[in-house]
mmCIF file of C-alpha atoms in Angstrom:
data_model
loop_
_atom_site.group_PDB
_atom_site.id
_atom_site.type_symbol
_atom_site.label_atom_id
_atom_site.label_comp_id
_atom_site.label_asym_id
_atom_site.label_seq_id
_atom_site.Cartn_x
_atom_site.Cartn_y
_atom_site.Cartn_z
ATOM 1 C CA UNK A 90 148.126 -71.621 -76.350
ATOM 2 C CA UNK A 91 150.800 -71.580 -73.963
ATOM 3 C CA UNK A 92 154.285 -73.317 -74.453
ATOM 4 C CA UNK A 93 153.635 -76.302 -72.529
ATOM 5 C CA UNK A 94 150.826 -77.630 -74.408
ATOM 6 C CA UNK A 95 152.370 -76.960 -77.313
ATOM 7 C CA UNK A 96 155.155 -78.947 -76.996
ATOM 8 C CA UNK A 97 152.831 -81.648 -75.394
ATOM 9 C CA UNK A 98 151.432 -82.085 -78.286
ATOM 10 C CA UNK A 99 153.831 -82.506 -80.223
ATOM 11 C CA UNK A 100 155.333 -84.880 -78.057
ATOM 12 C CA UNK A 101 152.437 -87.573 -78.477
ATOM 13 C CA UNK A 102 152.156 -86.550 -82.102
ATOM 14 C CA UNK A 103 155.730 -87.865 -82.602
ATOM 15 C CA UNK A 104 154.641 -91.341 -80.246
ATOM 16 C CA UNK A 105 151.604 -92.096 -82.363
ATOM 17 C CA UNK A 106 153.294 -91.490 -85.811
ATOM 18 C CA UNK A 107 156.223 -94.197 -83.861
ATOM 19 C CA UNK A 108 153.599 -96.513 -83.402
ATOM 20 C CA UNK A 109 151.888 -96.070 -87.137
ATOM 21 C CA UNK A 110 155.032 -96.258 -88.592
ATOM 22 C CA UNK A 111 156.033 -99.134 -86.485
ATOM 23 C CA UNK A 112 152.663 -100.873 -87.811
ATOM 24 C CA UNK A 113 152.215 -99.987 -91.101
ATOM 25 C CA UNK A 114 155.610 -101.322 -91.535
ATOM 26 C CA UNK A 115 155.159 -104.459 -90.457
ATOM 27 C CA UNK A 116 151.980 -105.191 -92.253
ATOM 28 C CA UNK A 117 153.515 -104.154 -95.790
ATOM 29 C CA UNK A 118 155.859 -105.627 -97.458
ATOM 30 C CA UNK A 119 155.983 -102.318 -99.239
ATOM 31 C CA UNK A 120 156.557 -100.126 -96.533
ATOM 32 C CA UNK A 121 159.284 -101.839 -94.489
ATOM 33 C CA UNK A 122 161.302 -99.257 -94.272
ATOM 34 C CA UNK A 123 158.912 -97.534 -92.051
ATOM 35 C CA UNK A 124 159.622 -100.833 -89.578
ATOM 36 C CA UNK A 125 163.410 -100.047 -89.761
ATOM 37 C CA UNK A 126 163.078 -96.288 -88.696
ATOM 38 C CA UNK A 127 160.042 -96.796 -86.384
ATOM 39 C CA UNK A 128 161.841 -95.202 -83.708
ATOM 40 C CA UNK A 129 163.189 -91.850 -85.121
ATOM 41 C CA UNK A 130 160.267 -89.922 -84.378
ATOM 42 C CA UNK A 131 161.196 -90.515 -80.149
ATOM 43 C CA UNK A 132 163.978 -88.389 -79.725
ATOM 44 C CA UNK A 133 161.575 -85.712 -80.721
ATOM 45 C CA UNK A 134 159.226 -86.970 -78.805
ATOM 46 C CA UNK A 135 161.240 -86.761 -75.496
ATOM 47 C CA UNK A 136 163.004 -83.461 -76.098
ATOM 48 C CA UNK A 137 159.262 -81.865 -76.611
ATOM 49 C CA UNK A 138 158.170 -83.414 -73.125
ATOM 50 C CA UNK A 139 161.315 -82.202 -71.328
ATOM 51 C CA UNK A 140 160.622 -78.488 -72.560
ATOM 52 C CA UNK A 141 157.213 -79.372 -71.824
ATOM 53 C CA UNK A 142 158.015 -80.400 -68.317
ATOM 54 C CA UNK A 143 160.749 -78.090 -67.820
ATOM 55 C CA UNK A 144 159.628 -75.343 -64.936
ATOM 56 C CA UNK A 145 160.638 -71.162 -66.106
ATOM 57 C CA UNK A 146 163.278 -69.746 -64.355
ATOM 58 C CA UNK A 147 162.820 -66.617 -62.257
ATOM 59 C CA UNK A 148 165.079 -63.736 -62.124
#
């Protein structure tokens, strides 16, 4: 597997444990911490699809 899809991946890994975290969160009373940090996992999630998306340099 090349780079790219590597990092793609782990890019909408990181969105979709957002979103689960986001939702388990706010169905649990339990688990409302997970509501407060929903959005840690994005920076992640962006870096990966900038390397991702990021073009090699020649020379």
């Amino acid at each position: 597997m090349n780079k790219k899809i590597v990092f793609g991946i782990i890019g909408i890994l990181a969105i979709i444990a957002s979103v689960v975290m986001y939702s388990m969160g706010k169905n649990s009373s339990h688990l409302s911490e997970l509501k407060d940090f929903w959005w840690y996992p994005l920076p992640l999630a962006a870096i990966c699809f900038l390397v991702a998306g990021a073009k090699k340099k020649e020379g």
